[in-house]
Amino acid sequence: MIASLLLAAALALPPAPVADAGTPAPVAASAASPLPVTRAEIVATYPHDPRAFTEGLLIDRGTLYESTGREGQSDIRRVDLKTGRVLASVRLAPQVFGEGIVAWRNQLLSVTWHGGQGYKWSLPGLKRTGGFTYTGEGWAMTDDGRNLILSDGTPVLRFLDPVTQKVVRRLTVTANGRPVDQLNEVEYVDGQIYANIWMTPYIARIDPANGRVVGVIDVSPLVARVALTDRDSVPNGIAYDRVAHRLYVTGKNWPTLFEIKRPR
């Protein structure tokens, strides 16, 4: 709820509805200039595993990969996009809460929520080939073609060397001068970083040069379409096919994967 209210104030948007006890405190009128908001337009729909607590989503060379979370349930899987059928999967250790994934060359890298432990997997076979460490939490990953990009729930995105996984740059994300935290699943799309804002229906479009939010995608139509009542079943999962230029979005335990129109 706090993330929704703060983001709404920063973007001069109405706060998103939340399934929570009590009445949210009113948000003071913002003097900030509203940022461009694009309401998500559905292009196509595909089946998605409703038991998948989605933490990471990506398309690599035409193939859909997904990582799921929660202790005892976390896995990384290769999925048939059109049918939602799991083609291959690897289960993480029972005590591990899996988070985001990124593809780099012929390997997949994944992070975990706590413990600073990352893993490396072969592509497309998903065989474990190694690991790496980082400080703080791991929420999501993507790449800009040069570096890996890691989110950790704070307003700061870390750019990592893809070979050593060492931090080479930090980027603070702001909207109208205010830091934006709760940056969850991230995806690099046509020169911008897209980030789900946890517990809201908003995807922030971030300029990687300066960290400023330049626009917002409102996926409320998708939330309404899946009509889930579990407050944890939030939008979380952005995949961009860089060859076909198609953008896909889903959420935790959603029964549907949506292709949506890319903002221009």
Tab-separated table of C-alpha atoms in Angstrom:
chain	number	residue	atom	x	y	z
A	1	MET	CA	0.000	0.000	0.000
A	2	ILE	CA	2.796	2.425	0.884
A	3	ALA	CA	4.485	1.829	-2.469
A	4	SER	CA	1.242	2.574	-4.294
A	5	LEU	CA	0.611	5.814	-2.418
A	6	LEU	CA	4.147	7.132	-2.747
A	7	LEU	CA	4.337	6.336	-6.436
A	8	ALA	CA	0.966	7.915	-7.041
A	9	ALA	CA	2.148	11.106	-5.337
A	10	ALA	CA	5.403	11.180	-7.288
A	11	LEU	CA	3.707	10.610	-10.631
A	12	ALA	CA	0.643	12.733	-9.848
A	13	LEU	CA	-1.513	9.641	-10.380
A	14	PRO	CA	-4.437	8.366	-8.331
A	15	PRO	CA	-3.369	5.667	-5.841
A	16	ALA	CA	-4.048	2.133	-6.986
A	17	PRO	CA	-6.722	0.123	-5.135
A	18	VAL	CA	-5.242	-2.249	-2.568
A	19	ALA	CA	-6.712	-5.255	-0.816
A	20	ASP	CA	-5.881	-4.272	2.750
A	21	ALA	CA	-7.725	-3.763	6.003
A	22	GLY	CA	-8.704	-0.234	6.885
A	23	THR	CA	-8.854	2.882	4.763
A	24	PRO	CA	-5.677	4.250	3.138
A	25	ALA	CA	-4.591	7.672	4.306
A	26	PRO	CA	-5.342	10.384	1.736
A	27	VAL	CA	-2.499	11.523	-0.472
A	28	ALA	CA	-1.786	15.231	-0.501
A	29	ALA	CA	-2.211	16.920	-3.843
A	30	SER	CA	1.005	16.765	-5.807
A	31	ALA	CA	2.445	19.829	-7.474
A	32	ALA	CA	4.504	17.607	-9.748
A	33	SER	CA	3.771	17.498	-13.439
A	34	PRO	CA	1.949	14.288	-14.402
A	35	LEU	CA	4.032	11.876	-16.424
A	36	PRO	CA	2.690	10.241	-19.586
A	37	VAL	CA	0.517	7.247	-18.732
A	38	THR	CA	-0.241	4.535	-21.282
A	39	ARG	CA	-3.135	2.245	-20.472
A	40	ALA	CA	-2.162	-1.307	-21.416
A	41	GLU	CA	-3.804	-2.472	-24.641
A	42	ILE	CA	-4.109	-6.243	-24.997
A	43	VAL	CA	-2.884	-7.685	-28.298
A	44	ALA	CA	-3.174	-11.404	-27.487
A	45	THR	CA	-3.533	-13.778	-24.543
A	46	TYR	CA	-1.880	-17.102	-23.754
A	47	PRO	CA	-2.268	-19.672	-20.964
A	48	HIS	CA	-0.039	-19.236	-17.904
A	49	ASP	CA	0.478	-21.614	-14.991
A	50	PRO	CA	-1.746	-20.260	-12.165
A	51	ARG	CA	0.537	-21.964	-9.637
A	52	ALA	CA	3.586	-20.007	-10.829
A	53	PHE	CA	4.513	-17.285	-8.326
A	54	THR	CA	6.267	-15.330	-11.063
A	55	GLU	CA	9.471	-13.494	-10.148
A	56	GLY	CA	11.274	-13.332	-13.472
A	57	LEU	CA	10.275	-13.584	-17.126
A	58	LEU	CA	12.289	-13.294	-20.328
A	59	ILE	CA	12.519	-14.354	-23.940
A	60	ASP	CA	15.878	-15.502	-25.254
A	61	ARG	CA	16.205	-16.381	-28.933
A	62	GLY	CA	12.474	-16.913	-29.186
A	63	THR	CA	12.191	-19.099	-26.090
A	64	LEU	CA	10.282	-18.113	-22.951
A	65	TYR	CA	11.936	-18.636	-19.562
A	66	GLU	CA	10.376	-18.009	-16.162
A	67	SER	CA	11.512	-18.109	-12.553
A	68	THR	CA	9.158	-18.581	-9.625
A	69	GLY	CA	9.440	-17.815	-5.925
A	70	ARG	CA	8.470	-18.927	-2.418
A	71	GLU	CA	10.472	-21.335	-0.295
A	72	GLY	CA	9.937	-24.930	-1.306
A	73	GLN	CA	8.296	-23.919	-4.590
A	74	SER	CA	10.970	-21.929	-6.418
A	75	ASP	CA	12.061	-23.115	-9.827
A	76	ILE	CA	13.385	-21.966	-13.185
A	77	ARG	CA	11.571	-23.219	-16.234
A	78	ARG	CA	11.518	-23.207	-20.016
A	79	VAL	CA	7.965	-22.656	-21.221
A	80	ASP	CA	6.058	-23.006	-24.476
A	81	LEU	CA	4.700	-19.498	-24.902
A	82	LYS	CA	1.593	-20.416	-26.887
A	83	THR	CA	0.372	-23.234	-24.645
A	84	GLY	CA	1.926	-22.354	-21.278
A	85	ARG	CA	3.271	-25.905	-21.029
A	86	VAL	CA	6.463	-26.301	-18.998
A	87	LEU	CA	9.038	-27.917	-21.282
A	88	ALA	CA	11.831	-28.219	-18.720
A	89	SER	CA	12.429	-27.032	-15.171
A	90	VAL	CA	14.934	-27.118	-12.338
A	91	ARG	CA	13.863	-26.832	-8.697
A	92	LEU	CA	15.856	-24.654	-6.298
A	93	ALA	CA	16.764	-25.817	-2.790
A	94	PRO	CA	13.756	-25.870	-0.417
A	95	GLN	CA	15.091	-23.029	1.736
A	96	VAL	CA	15.655	-20.719	-1.256
A	97	PHE	CA	13.233	-18.028	-2.433
A	98	GLY	CA	13.930	-17.666	-6.157
A	99	GLU	CA	13.786	-14.253	-7.818
A	100	GLY	CA	14.777	-12.752	-11.166
A	101	ILE	CA	16.645	-14.177	-14.149
A	102	VAL	CA	18.659	-12.813	-17.059
A	103	ALA	CA	20.076	-14.493	-20.162
A	104	TRP	CA	23.633	-13.709	-21.192
A	105	ARG	CA	25.246	-15.492	-24.118
A	106	ASN	CA	24.690	-19.202	-23.509
A	107	GLN	CA	23.883	-19.012	-19.848
A	108	LEU	CA	21.079	-17.949	-17.550
A	109	LEU	CA	21.816	-16.125	-14.303
A	110	SER	CA	19.370	-16.103	-11.400
A	111	VAL	CA	19.196	-14.326	-8.043
A	112	THR	CA	17.530	-15.121	-4.734
A	113	TRP	CA	15.648	-12.897	-2.335
A	114	HIS	CA	17.894	-13.332	0.715
A	115	GLY	CA	21.447	-14.477	1.249
A	116	GLY	CA	23.137	-12.777	-1.690
A	117	GLN	CA	23.461	-16.010	-3.641
A	118	GLY	CA	23.163	-16.123	-7.398
A	119	TYR	CA	23.323	-19.113	-9.714
A	120	LYS	CA	24.413	-19.780	-13.277
A	121	TRP	CA	22.620	-22.225	-15.592
A	122	SER	CA	23.246	-23.524	-19.088
A	123	LEU	CA	20.933	-22.546	-21.932
A	124	PRO	CA	18.720	-24.105	-23.034
A	125	GLY	CA	19.393	-27.128	-20.839
A	126	LEU	CA	19.092	-25.395	-17.418
A	127	LYS	CA	21.981	-27.340	-15.933
A	128	ARG	CA	23.694	-25.571	-13.030
A	129	THR	CA	27.185	-24.425	-14.031
A	130	GLY	CA	28.254	-22.140	-11.181
A	131	GLY	CA	27.322	-19.297	-8.883
A	132	PHE	CA	28.094	-15.747	-7.794
A	133	THR	CA	27.435	-13.482	-4.823
A	134	TYR	CA	26.134	-9.943	-4.291
A	135	THR	CA	25.212	-7.765	-1.331
A	136	GLY	CA	21.659	-7.035	-0.216
A	137	GLU	CA	18.535	-8.574	-1.653
A	138	GLY	CA	17.986	-9.840	-5.177
A	139	TRP	CA	14.656	-8.986	-6.836
A	140	ALA	CA	15.079	-9.028	-10.609
A	141	MET	CA	17.564	-8.857	-13.475
A	142	THR	CA	17.810	-7.774	-17.097
A	143	ASP	CA	20.570	-6.590	-19.443
A	144	ASP	CA	21.190	-3.676	-21.769
A	145	GLY	CA	23.518	-5.551	-24.103
A	146	ARG	CA	26.593	-4.410	-22.169
A	147	ASN	CA	25.855	-4.971	-18.497
A	148	LEU	CA	23.462	-6.919	-16.331
A	149	ILE	CA	20.992	-4.796	-14.351
A	150	LEU	CA	19.922	-5.866	-10.851
A	151	SER	CA	16.984	-4.544	-8.814
A	152	ASP	CA	16.796	-5.083	-5.057
A	153	GLY	CA	13.610	-3.297	-3.979
A	154	THR	CA	15.354	0.026	-3.390
A	155	PRO	CA	15.403	3.024	-5.771
A	156	VAL	CA	18.934	2.036	-6.840
A	157	LEU	CA	19.569	-0.254	-9.803
A	158	ARG	CA	22.986	-1.888	-9.986
A	159	PHE	CA	24.752	-2.442	-13.305
A	160	LEU	CA	26.973	-5.522	-13.164
A	161	ASP	CA	29.828	-6.729	-15.314
A	162	PRO	CA	28.341	-9.792	-17.082
A	163	VAL	CA	31.508	-11.833	-16.636
A	164	THR	CA	32.490	-11.031	-13.034
A	165	GLN	CA	29.095	-9.844	-11.715
A	166	LYS	CA	30.900	-6.931	-10.022
A	167	VAL	CA	29.111	-3.563	-9.734
A	168	VAL	CA	30.269	-1.107	-12.409
A	169	ARG	CA	27.572	1.546	-11.980
A	170	ARG	CA	24.623	2.506	-9.771
A	171	LEU	CA	21.510	4.310	-10.986
A	172	THR	CA	18.960	5.990	-8.702
A	173	VAL	CA	15.438	5.925	-10.147
A	174	THR	CA	13.343	9.063	-9.600
A	175	ALA	CA	9.932	10.373	-10.630
A	176	ASN	CA	9.528	14.143	-10.523
A	177	GLY	CA	12.615	14.306	-8.328
A	178	ARG	CA	11.432	11.702	-5.818
A	179	PRO	CA	13.157	8.327	-5.431
A	180	VAL	CA	10.999	5.407	-6.558
A	181	ASP	CA	11.494	2.211	-4.607
A	182	GLN	CA	9.878	-1.241	-4.744
A	183	LEU	CA	11.356	-1.748	-8.226
A	184	ASN	CA	10.622	-5.389	-8.889
A	185	GLU	CA	10.761	-7.322	-12.177
A	186	VAL	CA	12.789	-5.395	-14.779
A	187	GLU	CA	13.180	-5.662	-18.544
A	188	TYR	CA	15.223	-3.676	-21.044
A	189	VAL	CA	12.935	-2.532	-23.858
A	190	ASP	CA	14.056	-0.391	-26.791
A	191	GLY	CA	16.550	1.691	-24.826
A	192	GLN	CA	14.492	1.979	-21.644
A	193	ILE	CA	14.294	-0.044	-18.435
A	194	TYR	CA	10.786	-1.225	-17.633
A	195	ALA	CA	10.101	-2.020	-13.973
A	196	ASN	CA	7.055	-3.400	-12.218
A	197	ILE	CA	6.406	-1.330	-9.093
A	198	TRP	CA	5.534	-3.913	-6.460
A	199	MET	CA	1.968	-3.846	-5.126
A	200	THR	CA	0.810	-1.429	-7.830
A	201	PRO	CA	-0.567	-1.857	-11.378
A	202	TYR	CA	2.173	0.398	-12.747
A	203	ILE	CA	5.203	-0.336	-14.904
A	204	ALA	CA	7.717	2.506	-14.796
A	205	ARG	CA	9.611	3.350	-17.982
A	206	ILE	CA	13.066	4.483	-16.893
A	207	ASP	CA	15.750	6.403	-18.779
A	208	PRO	CA	18.948	4.386	-18.149
A	209	ALA	CA	21.102	7.485	-18.636
A	210	ASN	CA	19.748	9.447	-15.666
A	211	GLY	CA	17.273	7.211	-13.848
A	212	ARG	CA	14.262	9.414	-14.488
A	213	VAL	CA	10.866	7.811	-14.982
A	214	VAL	CA	9.743	9.090	-18.377
A	215	GLY	CA	6.399	7.336	-18.546
A	216	VAL	CA	4.156	4.767	-16.949
A	217	ILE	CA	2.225	1.774	-18.280
A	218	ASP	CA	-0.989	1.173	-16.365
A	219	VAL	CA	-1.796	-2.551	-16.461
A	220	SER	CA	-5.074	-2.187	-14.554
A	221	PRO	CA	-7.002	-3.705	-17.506
A	222	LEU	CA	-4.931	-6.871	-17.114
A	223	VAL	CA	-5.484	-6.955	-13.356
A	224	ALA	CA	-9.214	-6.634	-13.938
A	225	ARG	CA	-9.125	-9.368	-16.565
A	226	VAL	CA	-7.547	-11.972	-14.264
A	227	ALA	CA	-9.768	-10.835	-11.344
A	228	LEU	CA	-7.752	-12.415	-8.527
A	229	THR	CA	-8.484	-11.541	-4.896
A	230	ASP	CA	-5.185	-12.685	-3.342
A	231	ARG	CA	-3.292	-9.481	-2.498
A	232	ASP	CA	0.030	-11.197	-3.367
A	233	SER	CA	-1.104	-11.944	-6.934
A	234	VAL	CA	0.272	-8.674	-8.255
A	235	PRO	CA	1.570	-7.844	-11.732
A	236	ASN	CA	5.149	-9.119	-11.920
A	237	GLY	CA	6.699	-10.391	-15.092
A	238	ILE	CA	7.832	-8.474	-18.172
A	239	ALA	CA	9.355	-10.197	-21.206
A	240	TYR	CA	10.384	-8.504	-24.433
A	241	ASP	CA	11.150	-10.367	-27.633
A	242	ARG	CA	13.897	-8.158	-29.029
A	243	VAL	CA	13.725	-9.810	-32.447
A	244	ALA	CA	9.943	-9.859	-32.976
A	245	HIS	CA	9.466	-6.646	-30.931
A	246	ARG	CA	6.670	-8.102	-28.844
A	247	LEU	CA	6.009	-7.220	-25.205
A	248	TYR	CA	4.532	-9.702	-22.717
A	249	VAL	CA	3.272	-9.176	-19.169
A	250	THR	CA	1.942	-11.489	-16.473
A	251	GLY	CA	1.705	-11.663	-12.683
A	252	LYS	CA	2.100	-13.903	-9.671
A	253	ASN	CA	-0.288	-16.865	-9.972
A	254	TRP	CA	-1.980	-15.315	-12.983
A	255	PRO	CA	-3.729	-17.756	-15.334
A	256	THR	CA	-2.887	-15.590	-18.330
A	257	LEU	CA	0.181	-14.238	-20.117
A	258	PHE	CA	-0.678	-11.068	-22.032
A	259	GLU	CA	0.936	-9.608	-25.103
A	260	ILE	CA	0.391	-5.860	-24.907
A	261	LYS	CA	1.010	-3.032	-27.305
A	262	ARG	CA	4.355	-1.274	-26.838
A	263	PRO	CA	4.172	2.412	-25.916
A	264	ARG	CA	5.572	4.729	-28.558
